[in-house]
């Protein structure tokens, strides 16, 4: 069985139209399945950053705000991200962290919703920070938080709902939620739909404009490969931009930022989402990293993602000792992101040993092994090797073992 699956993997890699994209990244012989936490380094970025540091900062210095385009970077890079999430130009601004952008989006949504809508629905399975930020925003705007699962949103939303904040893909299980259906239900109730795209942007088509999403946020260091701590982004639908009232009206979002006036007047369009001086070094690293997407259709990435995760699950079923792991990731393609989560009682020890053997995934305590499949640089042989290594580790670690070191 193992030889058959290994040969199958090699044949599929040879026939993979995206296979050569791996050459665009700085990778070693390890199987890197943690791109859903930190994407790999695009190989050309170090040279670009050397130029930014030595020439743009080192020689041009302050002139680079104009001559090197530093000032317009947040909108320019936003327009680079826009096609990957189904947005038209002028609707995304890059800057700050995902957490800060969640705060902007939730408060702005509450203000856009108006009086009489005193509830904010929050994905009860969300990444913890989203919940923390939403709760703080609710306290500041006089709303109350209503935790619901994404599947419950259509029935929970009503005339008192100001907004619903939902994760597109569950960070723990890899479950893909119904963005079109949930958005339609939220908007039909007169509320605003806010989506967290951290685990979907760059892995699958999103369709922000097509599906009428109101506001969205996302990070850039996972499937977009922008680097550790690279700036996040904020999407504001065109229809909301004139009334978008940011809770953080910094000088960078002023209509006349260099006028230095005492009163605040918001800029037009996406720049309303800016706050303070952009983090230029990490922002320009992100801009350079996005070059790996040149000529790549996100639909092709999605097709390979589903094929990879299908194949990995097939290999796990074939190789892993019976009863040792359980998939938490849905089998249905319409409900699956680009990761596979396996429940394993010995998860900490298993992941630590897998990493030692060159298969890098990560752990979500207490018992979830996560394997992220980034189709730009992960292949079918990687998936087969990962499943085979997992099975070998499980065979050597007694089922009664618990504890161990973690990778995340």
mmCIF file of C-alpha atoms in Angstrom:
data_model
loop_
_atom_site.group_PDB
_atom_site.id
_atom_site.type_symbol
_atom_site.label_atom_id
_atom_site.label_comp_id
_atom_site.label_asym_id
_atom_site.label_seq_id
_atom_site.Cartn_x
_atom_site.Cartn_y
_atom_site.Cartn_z
ATOM 1 C CA UNK A 1 0.000 0.000 0.000
ATOM 2 C CA UNK A 2 2.746 2.483 0.937
ATOM 3 C CA UNK A 3 4.597 1.965 -2.364
ATOM 4 C CA UNK A 4 1.373 2.499 -4.306
ATOM 5 C CA UNK A 5 0.573 5.732 -2.499
ATOM 6 C CA UNK A 6 4.156 6.939 -2.858
ATOM 7 C CA UNK A 7 4.132 6.272 -6.597
ATOM 8 C CA UNK A 8 0.747 7.955 -6.882
ATOM 9 C CA UNK A 9 2.144 11.021 -5.130
ATOM 10 C CA UNK A 10 5.115 11.268 -7.480
ATOM 11 C CA UNK A 11 2.872 10.966 -10.527
ATOM 12 C CA UNK A 12 0.533 13.659 -9.257
ATOM 13 C CA UNK A 13 3.426 15.991 -8.479
ATOM 14 C CA UNK A 14 4.792 15.492 -11.999
ATOM 15 C CA UNK A 15 1.397 16.461 -13.423
ATOM 16 C CA UNK A 16 0.836 19.425 -11.077
ATOM 17 C CA UNK A 17 0.560 22.762 -12.939
ATOM 18 C CA UNK A 18 1.419 24.624 -9.733
ATOM 19 C CA UNK A 19 4.379 22.395 -8.865
ATOM 20 C CA UNK A 20 7.076 24.755 -10.151
ATOM 21 C CA UNK A 21 5.879 27.495 -7.797
ATOM 22 C CA UNK A 22 7.831 25.802 -5.013
ATOM 23 C CA UNK A 23 10.962 27.240 -6.628
ATOM 24 C CA UNK A 24 9.761 30.706 -5.624
ATOM 25 C CA UNK A 25 10.295 29.895 -1.931
ATOM 26 C CA UNK A 26 13.294 29.374 0.358
ATOM 27 C CA UNK A 27 12.663 25.823 1.553
ATOM 28 C CA UNK A 28 14.755 22.881 2.736
ATOM 29 C CA UNK A 29 14.124 19.140 2.773
ATOM 30 C CA UNK A 30 11.587 19.313 5.585
ATOM 31 C CA UNK A 31 7.887 18.909 4.881
ATOM 32 C CA UNK A 32 6.515 22.271 5.940
ATOM 33 C CA UNK A 33 2.839 21.970 6.872
ATOM 34 C CA UNK A 34 2.631 25.006 9.134
ATOM 35 C CA UNK A 35 1.958 27.644 6.475
ATOM 36 C CA UNK A 36 -1.443 28.147 8.111
ATOM 37 C CA UNK A 37 0.529 29.739 10.986
ATOM 38 C CA UNK A 38 3.535 31.235 9.188
ATOM 39 C CA UNK A 39 4.014 31.050 5.442
ATOM 40 C CA UNK A 40 7.397 30.205 3.960
ATOM 41 C CA UNK A 41 9.805 32.924 2.859
ATOM 42 C CA UNK A 42 9.576 33.837 -0.840
ATOM 43 C CA UNK A 43 13.139 33.500 -2.093
ATOM 44 C CA UNK A 44 13.384 36.966 -3.667
ATOM 45 C CA UNK A 45 12.271 38.950 -0.597
ATOM 46 C CA UNK A 46 15.720 39.242 1.109
ATOM 47 C CA UNK A 47 17.196 41.031 -1.915
ATOM 48 C CA UNK A 48 14.240 43.394 -2.069
ATOM 49 C CA UNK A 49 14.549 44.190 1.631
ATOM 50 C CA UNK A 50 18.281 44.804 1.277
ATOM 51 C CA UNK A 51 17.435 47.444 -1.313
ATOM 52 C CA UNK A 52 14.740 48.967 0.891
ATOM 53 C CA UNK A 53 17.165 49.232 3.801
ATOM 54 C CA UNK A 54 20.340 50.300 2.023
ATOM 55 C CA UNK A 55 18.954 52.519 -0.725
ATOM 56 C CA UNK A 56 15.425 53.646 0.160
ATOM 57 C CA UNK A 57 16.088 54.135 3.874
ATOM 58 C CA UNK A 58 19.871 54.402 3.836
ATOM 59 C CA UNK A 59 20.394 56.855 0.954
ATOM 60 C CA UNK A 60 17.047 58.428 0.083
ATOM 61 C CA UNK A 61 15.918 58.564 3.686
ATOM 62 C CA UNK A 62 12.821 60.762 4.122
ATOM 63 C CA UNK A 63 12.574 61.302 0.365
ATOM 64 C CA UNK A 64 11.368 57.709 0.097
ATOM 65 C CA UNK A 65 7.950 58.644 1.405
ATOM 66 C CA UNK A 66 7.381 60.190 -2.033
ATOM 67 C CA UNK A 67 10.100 58.859 -4.321
ATOM 68 C CA UNK A 68 9.830 55.229 -3.211
ATOM 69 C CA UNK A 69 6.068 55.259 -2.754
ATOM 70 C CA UNK A 70 6.074 54.643 0.973
ATOM 71 C CA UNK A 71 3.099 56.911 1.601
ATOM 72 C CA UNK A 72 0.787 55.120 -0.812
ATOM 73 C CA UNK A 73 1.880 51.602 0.198
ATOM 74 C CA UNK A 74 -1.184 50.755 2.377
ATOM 75 C CA UNK A 75 -3.633 51.254 -0.500
ATOM 76 C CA UNK A 76 -1.291 49.974 -3.214
ATOM 77 C CA UNK A 77 -0.673 46.708 -1.383
ATOM 78 C CA UNK A 78 -4.361 46.489 -0.539
ATOM 79 C CA UNK A 79 -5.061 46.493 -4.258
ATOM 80 C CA UNK A 80 -2.563 43.612 -4.655
ATOM 81 C CA UNK A 81 -4.477 41.562 -2.068
ATOM 82 C CA UNK A 82 -7.907 42.480 -3.460
ATOM 83 C CA UNK A 83 -8.028 39.906 -6.307
ATOM 84 C CA UNK A 84 -7.126 37.114 -3.887
ATOM 85 C CA UNK A 85 -10.244 37.802 -1.793
ATOM 86 C CA UNK A 86 -12.586 38.894 -4.572
ATOM 87 C CA UNK A 87 -12.533 42.657 -4.037
ATOM 88 C CA UNK A 88 -12.304 45.527 -6.487
ATOM 89 C CA UNK A 89 -9.497 48.089 -6.179
ATOM 90 C CA UNK A 90 -9.954 50.784 -3.574
ATOM 91 C CA UNK A 91 -11.671 48.636 -0.960
ATOM 92 C CA UNK A 92 -8.748 47.263 1.058
ATOM 93 C CA UNK A 93 -6.169 49.105 3.119
ATOM 94 C CA UNK A 94 -3.144 47.362 4.652
ATOM 95 C CA UNK A 95 -1.818 48.219 8.098
ATOM 96 C CA UNK A 96 -1.956 47.471 11.820
ATOM 97 C CA UNK A 97 -2.647 43.982 13.204
ATOM 98 C CA UNK A 98 -5.666 41.777 12.675
ATOM 99 C CA UNK A 99 -6.756 42.543 16.229
ATOM 100 C CA UNK A 100 -6.685 46.297 15.638
ATOM 101 C CA UNK A 101 -8.613 45.887 12.404
ATOM 102 C CA UNK A 102 -11.220 43.702 14.133
ATOM 103 C CA UNK A 103 -11.699 46.537 16.625
ATOM 104 C CA UNK A 104 -12.105 49.100 13.848
ATOM 105 C CA UNK A 105 -14.563 46.886 11.983
ATOM 106 C CA UNK A 106 -16.779 45.969 14.947
ATOM 107 C CA UNK A 107 -17.026 49.515 16.287
ATOM 108 C CA UNK A 108 -17.615 50.959 12.816
ATOM 109 C CA UNK A 109 -20.294 48.330 12.143
ATOM 110 C CA UNK A 110 -22.070 49.170 15.383
ATOM 111 C CA UNK A 111 -22.050 52.844 14.398
ATOM 112 C CA UNK A 112 -23.280 52.086 10.881
ATOM 113 C CA UNK A 113 -26.090 49.912 12.215
ATOM 114 C CA UNK A 114 -27.512 52.822 14.197
ATOM 115 C CA UNK A 115 -29.672 53.018 17.300
ATOM 116 C CA UNK A 116 -31.982 50.226 18.404
ATOM 117 C CA UNK A 117 -29.579 47.458 17.436
ATOM 118 C CA UNK A 118 -27.922 46.529 20.673
ATOM 119 C CA UNK A 119 -26.542 43.051 19.966
ATOM 120 C CA UNK A 120 -23.345 41.898 18.312
ATOM 121 C CA UNK A 121 -23.238 38.237 17.332
ATOM 122 C CA UNK A 122 -19.805 36.676 17.702
ATOM 123 C CA UNK A 123 -18.626 33.306 16.463
ATOM 124 C CA UNK A 124 -18.482 31.210 19.644
ATOM 125 C CA UNK A 125 -15.762 29.051 18.091
ATOM 126 C CA UNK A 126 -13.694 32.042 17.000
ATOM 127 C CA UNK A 127 -9.991 32.634 17.475
ATOM 128 C CA UNK A 128 -9.880 33.976 21.050
ATOM 129 C CA UNK A 129 -8.617 37.467 20.239
ATOM 130 C CA UNK A 130 -11.607 38.178 17.995
ATOM 131 C CA UNK A 131 -13.888 37.442 20.924
ATOM 132 C CA UNK A 132 -11.849 39.571 23.329
ATOM 133 C CA UNK A 133 -11.779 42.525 20.939
ATOM 134 C CA UNK A 134 -15.466 42.246 20.093
ATOM 135 C CA UNK A 135 -16.382 42.204 23.792
ATOM 136 C CA UNK A 136 -14.381 45.370 24.369
ATOM 137 C CA UNK A 137 -15.964 47.039 21.331
ATOM 138 C CA UNK A 138 -19.393 46.061 22.613
ATOM 139 C CA UNK A 139 -18.721 47.649 25.997
ATOM 140 C CA UNK A 140 -17.545 50.844 24.327
ATOM 141 C CA UNK A 141 -20.576 51.098 22.039
ATOM 142 C CA UNK A 142 -23.210 50.054 24.566
ATOM 143 C CA UNK A 143 -23.963 46.724 22.901
ATOM 144 C CA UNK A 144 -23.976 43.223 24.283
ATOM 145 C CA UNK A 145 -22.217 40.185 22.900
ATOM 146 C CA UNK A 146 -24.239 37.151 21.836
ATOM 147 C CA UNK A 147 -21.999 34.100 21.258
ATOM 148 C CA UNK A 148 -23.340 31.697 18.608
ATOM 149 C CA UNK A 149 -21.839 29.103 16.329
ATOM 150 C CA UNK A 150 -21.585 30.131 12.672
ATOM 151 C CA UNK A 151 -24.337 27.660 11.767
ATOM 152 C CA UNK A 152 -26.641 29.360 14.282
ATOM 153 C CA UNK A 153 -26.141 32.880 12.902
ATOM 154 C CA UNK A 154 -29.010 32.821 10.348
ATOM 155 C CA UNK A 155 -31.523 31.923 13.068
ATOM 156 C CA UNK A 156 -29.986 34.161 15.732
ATOM 157 C CA UNK A 157 -29.776 37.365 13.696
ATOM 158 C CA UNK A 158 -32.728 39.719 14.073
ATOM 159 C CA UNK A 159 -33.950 43.313 14.429
ATOM 160 C CA UNK A 160 -31.712 43.922 17.448
ATOM 161 C CA UNK A 161 -28.552 42.694 15.710
ATOM 162 C CA UNK A 162 -26.019 45.345 14.766
ATOM 163 C CA UNK A 163 -23.374 43.039 13.324
ATOM 164 C CA UNK A 164 -22.127 39.476 13.188
ATOM 165 C CA UNK A 165 -18.393 38.668 13.394
ATOM 166 C CA UNK A 166 -17.586 35.244 11.956
ATOM 167 C CA UNK A 167 -14.415 33.343 11.031
ATOM 168 C CA UNK A 168 -14.436 32.065 7.468
ATOM 169 C CA UNK A 169 -12.357 28.997 8.397
ATOM 170 C CA UNK A 170 -12.151 27.622 11.919
ATOM 171 C CA UNK A 171 -8.529 27.886 13.069
ATOM 172 C CA UNK A 172 -8.690 24.685 15.102
ATOM 173 C CA UNK A 173 -10.626 22.232 12.910
ATOM 174 C CA UNK A 174 -10.239 23.695 9.424
ATOM 175 C CA UNK A 175 -14.021 23.826 8.902
ATOM 176 C CA UNK A 176 -15.074 26.263 6.166
ATOM 177 C CA UNK A 177 -18.193 28.237 7.014
ATOM 178 C CA UNK A 178 -20.899 29.359 4.599
ATOM 179 C CA UNK A 179 -19.868 32.939 3.844
ATOM 180 C CA UNK A 180 -22.473 33.558 1.115
ATOM 181 C CA UNK A 181 -25.393 32.121 3.088
ATOM 182 C CA UNK A 182 -24.495 33.668 6.436
ATOM 183 C CA UNK A 183 -23.803 37.058 4.843
ATOM 184 C CA UNK A 184 -27.164 36.999 3.061
ATOM 185 C CA UNK A 185 -28.986 36.147 6.298
ATOM 186 C CA UNK A 186 -27.222 38.872 8.259
ATOM 187 C CA UNK A 187 -27.884 41.528 5.639
ATOM 188 C CA UNK A 188 -31.532 40.434 5.237
ATOM 189 C CA UNK A 189 -31.976 41.207 8.928
ATOM 190 C CA UNK A 190 -30.546 44.703 8.418
ATOM 191 C CA UNK A 191 -27.265 43.954 10.188
ATOM 192 C CA UNK A 192 -23.675 44.014 8.956
ATOM 193 C CA UNK A 193 -21.566 40.939 8.219
ATOM 194 C CA UNK A 194 -17.911 41.062 9.330
ATOM 195 C CA UNK A 195 -15.628 38.225 8.272
ATOM 196 C CA UNK A 196 -12.229 37.160 9.575
ATOM 197 C CA UNK A 197 -10.316 35.766 6.583
ATOM 198 C CA UNK A 198 -7.074 34.797 8.324
ATOM 199 C CA UNK A 199 -7.382 31.119 7.410
ATOM 200 C CA UNK A 200 -8.960 31.493 3.976
ATOM 201 C CA UNK A 201 -7.268 34.357 2.108
ATOM 202 C CA UNK A 202 -4.723 32.841 -0.266
ATOM 203 C CA UNK A 203 -6.129 29.338 0.172
ATOM 204 C CA UNK A 204 -9.539 29.542 -1.481
ATOM 205 C CA UNK A 205 -11.840 31.976 -3.315
ATOM 206 C CA UNK A 206 -13.622 34.344 -0.922
ATOM 207 C CA UNK A 207 -15.789 36.619 -3.086
ATOM 208 C CA UNK A 208 -16.153 39.637 -0.812
ATOM 209 C CA UNK A 209 -17.780 41.860 -3.433
ATOM 210 C CA UNK A 210 -19.763 39.072 -5.083
ATOM 211 C CA UNK A 211 -21.387 37.973 -1.841
ATOM 212 C CA UNK A 212 -22.081 41.434 -0.442
ATOM 213 C CA UNK A 213 -19.796 41.262 2.593
ATOM 214 C CA UNK A 214 -19.852 44.505 4.565
ATOM 215 C CA UNK A 215 -16.498 44.448 6.344
ATOM 216 C CA UNK A 216 -13.627 41.971 6.509
ATOM 217 C CA UNK A 217 -10.213 41.633 8.121
ATOM 218 C CA UNK A 218 -7.319 39.280 7.689
ATOM 219 C CA UNK A 219 -3.664 38.662 8.380
ATOM 220 C CA UNK A 220 -0.981 38.326 5.713
ATOM 221 C CA UNK A 221 1.603 36.044 7.322
ATOM 222 C CA UNK A 222 -0.173 32.727 6.695
ATOM 223 C CA UNK A 223 -1.141 31.764 3.152
ATOM 224 C CA UNK A 224 -0.056 35.181 1.815
ATOM 225 C CA UNK A 225 3.524 34.564 3.059
ATOM 226 C CA UNK A 226 4.139 38.153 4.187
ATOM 227 C CA UNK A 227 6.482 37.282 7.042
ATOM 228 C CA UNK A 228 6.185 37.132 10.847
ATOM 229 C CA UNK A 229 3.991 39.939 12.116
ATOM 230 C CA UNK A 230 3.384 41.342 8.639
ATOM 231 C CA UNK A 231 0.593 43.927 8.584
ATOM 232 C CA UNK A 232 -3.039 42.916 8.356
ATOM 233 C CA UNK A 233 -5.724 44.425 6.152
ATOM 234 C CA UNK A 234 -9.206 45.889 6.390
ATOM 235 C CA UNK A 235 -11.899 45.606 3.713
ATOM 236 C CA UNK A 236 -14.721 48.132 3.634
ATOM 237 C CA UNK A 237 -17.447 47.635 1.021
ATOM 238 C CA UNK A 238 -17.717 50.628 -1.286
ATOM 239 C CA UNK A 239 -21.279 51.368 -0.170
ATOM 240 C CA UNK A 240 -20.104 51.839 3.428
ATOM 241 C CA UNK A 241 -17.009 53.923 2.811
ATOM 242 C CA UNK A 242 -18.648 57.390 2.978
ATOM 243 C CA UNK A 243 -20.118 56.626 6.417
ATOM 244 C CA UNK A 244 -17.332 54.413 7.776
ATOM 245 C CA UNK A 245 -16.527 55.970 11.167
ATOM 246 C CA UNK A 246 -13.284 54.532 12.497
ATOM 247 C CA UNK A 247 -12.828 54.427 16.284
ATOM 248 C CA UNK A 248 -9.124 55.170 15.672
ATOM 249 C CA UNK A 249 -9.055 58.396 13.633
ATOM 250 C CA UNK A 250 -5.312 58.818 13.310
ATOM 251 C CA UNK A 251 -3.548 61.459 11.284
ATOM 252 C CA UNK A 252 -2.900 59.012 8.435
ATOM 253 C CA UNK A 253 -6.626 58.738 7.753
ATOM 254 C CA UNK A 254 -7.178 62.503 7.737
ATOM 255 C CA UNK A 255 -8.354 64.113 4.492
ATOM 256 C CA UNK A 256 -5.378 66.491 4.773
ATOM 257 C CA UNK A 257 -2.843 64.603 6.896
ATOM 258 C CA UNK A 258 -0.110 67.193 6.559
ATOM 259 C CA UNK A 259 -2.425 70.075 7.341
ATOM 260 C CA UNK A 260 -2.018 69.201 11.019
ATOM 261 C CA UNK A 261 -5.375 70.752 11.885
ATOM 262 C CA UNK A 262 -6.982 70.368 15.291
ATOM 263 C CA UNK A 263 -10.210 69.018 13.838
ATOM 264 C CA UNK A 264 -10.535 65.626 12.200
ATOM 265 C CA UNK A 265 -11.953 65.154 8.710
ATOM 266 C CA UNK A 266 -11.853 61.637 7.344
ATOM 267 C CA UNK A 267 -10.263 60.874 3.997
ATOM 268 C CA UNK A 268 -12.316 59.392 1.206
ATOM 269 C CA UNK A 269 -12.342 55.680 0.439
ATOM 270 C CA UNK A 270 -10.109 52.958 1.832
ATOM 271 C CA UNK A 271 -7.630 55.387 3.503
ATOM 272 C CA UNK A 272 -10.283 55.920 6.184
ATOM 273 C CA UNK A 273 -9.038 52.642 7.628
ATOM 274 C CA UNK A 274 -5.523 53.970 8.199
ATOM 275 C CA UNK A 275 -4.415 55.126 11.636
ATOM 276 C CA UNK A 276 -0.777 56.067 12.239
ATOM 277 C CA UNK A 277 2.521 55.881 10.408
ATOM 278 C CA UNK A 278 2.728 52.555 8.519
ATOM 279 C CA UNK A 279 5.327 49.928 9.400
ATOM 280 C CA UNK A 280 7.192 50.374 6.146
ATOM 281 C CA UNK A 281 9.775 47.600 6.428
ATOM 282 C CA UNK A 282 7.293 44.808 7.067
ATOM 283 C CA UNK A 283 4.803 46.347 4.652
ATOM 284 C CA UNK A 284 7.295 46.376 1.781
ATOM 285 C CA UNK A 285 8.378 42.824 2.612
ATOM 286 C CA UNK A 286 4.724 41.849 2.224
ATOM 287 C CA UNK A 287 4.447 43.711 -1.056
ATOM 288 C CA UNK A 288 7.454 41.848 -2.410
ATOM 289 C CA UNK A 289 6.155 38.520 -1.101
ATOM 290 C CA UNK A 290 2.923 38.969 -3.039
ATOM 291 C CA UNK A 291 4.941 38.648 -6.252
ATOM 292 C CA UNK A 292 4.706 34.861 -5.844
ATOM 293 C CA UNK A 293 1.044 35.204 -6.827
ATOM 294 C CA UNK A 294 1.853 36.632 -10.261
ATOM 295 C CA UNK A 295 0.092 34.493 -12.842
ATOM 296 C CA UNK A 296 -1.599 32.306 -10.197
ATOM 297 C CA UNK A 297 -5.379 31.889 -10.055
ATOM 298 C CA UNK A 298 -6.801 31.338 -6.579
ATOM 299 C CA UNK A 299 -9.284 28.875 -8.116
ATOM 300 C CA UNK A 300 -6.365 26.657 -9.153
ATOM 301 C CA UNK A 301 -4.931 26.928 -5.662
ATOM 302 C CA UNK A 302 -8.269 25.816 -4.218
ATOM 303 C CA UNK A 303 -8.442 22.799 -6.528
ATOM 304 C CA UNK A 304 -4.963 21.680 -5.472
ATOM 305 C CA UNK A 305 -5.723 22.339 -1.804
ATOM 306 C CA UNK A 306 -8.707 20.012 -1.892
ATOM 307 C CA UNK A 307 -6.741 17.360 -3.776
ATOM 308 C CA UNK A 308 -3.867 17.574 -1.281
ATOM 309 C CA UNK A 309 -6.073 17.340 1.794
ATOM 310 C CA UNK A 310 -8.060 14.475 0.250
ATOM 311 C CA UNK A 311 -4.820 12.619 -0.475
ATOM 312 C CA UNK A 312 -3.370 13.265 2.979
ATOM 313 C CA UNK A 313 -6.518 11.910 4.632
ATOM 314 C CA UNK A 314 -6.360 8.857 2.359
ATOM 315 C CA UNK A 315 -2.758 8.245 3.397
ATOM 316 C CA UNK A 316 -3.555 8.717 7.090
ATOM 317 C CA UNK A 317 -6.343 6.158 6.849
ATOM 318 C CA UNK A 318 -4.005 3.739 5.103
ATOM 319 C CA UNK A 319 -0.982 4.195 7.367
ATOM 320 C CA UNK A 320 -2.030 5.250 10.872
ATOM 321 C CA UNK A 321 -2.642 2.577 13.535
ATOM 322 C CA UNK A 322 -6.364 2.017 14.026
ATOM 323 C CA UNK A 323 -8.048 4.219 16.603
ATOM 324 C CA UNK A 324 -5.105 6.534 17.244
ATOM 325 C CA UNK A 325 -6.250 9.627 15.328
ATOM 326 C CA UNK A 326 -9.631 11.090 14.420
ATOM 327 C CA UNK A 327 -10.139 13.725 11.738
ATOM 328 C CA UNK A 328 -11.917 16.870 12.916
ATOM 329 C CA UNK A 329 -11.852 18.345 9.422
ATOM 330 C CA UNK A 330 -15.004 17.856 7.345
ATOM 331 C CA UNK A 331 -14.871 15.416 4.439
ATOM 332 C CA UNK A 332 -17.186 17.592 2.325
ATOM 333 C CA UNK A 333 -15.201 19.971 0.124
ATOM 334 C CA UNK A 334 -17.712 22.783 0.656
ATOM 335 C CA UNK A 335 -16.991 22.612 4.385
ATOM 336 C CA UNK A 336 -13.184 22.305 4.312
ATOM 337 C CA UNK A 337 -10.496 24.974 4.373
ATOM 338 C CA UNK A 338 -6.851 24.155 3.586
ATOM 339 C CA UNK A 339 -5.804 22.297 6.706
ATOM 340 C CA UNK A 340 -6.404 18.920 8.283
ATOM 341 C CA UNK A 341 -6.889 18.682 12.027
ATOM 342 C CA UNK A 342 -6.465 15.309 13.700
ATOM 343 C CA UNK A 343 -7.466 14.587 17.275
ATOM 344 C CA UNK A 344 -4.828 12.493 19.015
ATOM 345 C CA UNK A 345 -4.586 11.815 22.744
ATOM 346 C CA UNK A 346 -0.791 11.933 22.555
ATOM 347 C CA UNK A 347 -0.718 15.035 20.341
ATOM 348 C CA UNK A 348 2.045 17.006 22.130
ATOM 349 C CA UNK A 349 4.530 14.124 22.049
ATOM 350 C CA UNK A 350 3.529 13.083 18.539
ATOM 351 C CA UNK A 351 3.963 16.530 17.037
ATOM 352 C CA UNK A 352 7.269 17.124 18.794
ATOM 353 C CA UNK A 353 8.663 13.867 17.375
ATOM 354 C CA UNK A 354 7.208 14.520 13.910
ATOM 355 C CA UNK A 355 8.976 17.861 13.813
ATOM 356 C CA UNK A 356 12.213 16.219 14.903
ATOM 357 C CA UNK A 357 11.863 13.903 11.909
ATOM 358 C CA UNK A 358 11.338 16.764 9.480
ATOM 359 C CA UNK A 359 7.545 16.991 9.220
ATOM 360 C CA UNK A 360 6.506 20.370 10.600
ATOM 361 C CA UNK A 361 2.896 20.839 11.613
ATOM 362 C CA UNK A 362 1.630 22.359 14.815
ATOM 363 C CA UNK A 363 -0.385 21.661 17.935
ATOM 364 C CA UNK A 364 -3.505 23.098 19.483
ATOM 365 C CA UNK A 365 -3.720 21.960 23.062
ATOM 366 C CA UNK A 366 -4.695 19.613 24.408
ATOM 367 C CA UNK A 367 -5.078 17.076 21.618
ATOM 368 C CA UNK A 368 -5.234 18.550 18.105
ATOM 369 C CA UNK A 369 -2.556 18.038 15.451
ATOM 370 C CA UNK A 370 -2.828 20.643 12.688
ATOM 371 C CA UNK A 371 -1.409 20.200 9.197
ATOM 372 C CA UNK A 372 -1.694 23.219 6.903
ATOM 373 C CA UNK A 373 -1.504 22.682 3.147
ATOM 374 C CA UNK A 374 -0.165 25.658 1.220
ATOM 375 C CA UNK A 375 -0.582 24.678 -2.443
ATOM 376 C CA UNK A 376 2.034 27.124 -3.723
ATOM 377 C CA UNK A 377 4.817 25.014 -2.214
ATOM 378 C CA UNK A 378 3.372 21.787 -0.764
ATOM 379 C CA UNK A 379 3.140 18.748 -3.008
ATOM 380 C CA UNK A 380 1.615 15.288 -2.942
ATOM 381 C CA UNK A 381 4.907 13.626 -1.979
ATOM 382 C CA UNK A 382 4.978 15.954 1.023
ATOM 383 C CA UNK A 383 1.491 14.806 2.000
ATOM 384 C CA UNK A 384 2.429 11.139 1.681
ATOM 385 C CA UNK A 385 5.644 11.570 3.666
ATOM 386 C CA UNK A 386 3.795 13.461 6.402
ATOM 387 C CA UNK A 387 1.194 10.727 6.792
ATOM 388 C CA UNK A 388 3.847 7.994 6.743
ATOM 389 C CA UNK A 389 5.943 9.791 9.371
ATOM 390 C CA UNK A 390 2.871 10.334 11.527
ATOM 391 C CA UNK A 391 2.104 6.621 11.389
ATOM 392 C CA UNK A 392 5.686 5.700 12.299
ATOM 393 C CA UNK A 393 5.635 8.047 15.280
ATOM 394 C CA UNK A 394 2.270 6.734 16.460
ATOM 395 C CA UNK A 395 3.576 3.184 16.252
ATOM 396 C CA UNK A 396 6.482 4.071 18.534
ATOM 397 C CA UNK A 397 4.604 6.164 21.104
ATOM 398 C CA UNK A 398 2.382 4.019 23.329
ATOM 399 C CA UNK A 399 -1.266 4.967 23.329
ATOM 400 C CA UNK A 400 -1.112 5.569 27.070
ATOM 401 C CA UNK A 401 1.544 8.298 26.712
ATOM 402 C CA UNK A 402 0.436 11.830 27.531
ATOM 403 C CA UNK A 403 2.082 15.207 27.679
ATOM 404 C CA UNK A 404 5.268 16.316 25.964
ATOM 405 C CA UNK A 405 6.542 19.504 24.445
ATOM 406 C CA UNK A 406 4.493 21.676 22.117
ATOM 407 C CA UNK A 407 5.295 23.399 18.842
ATOM 408 C CA UNK A 408 2.948 26.308 19.164
#
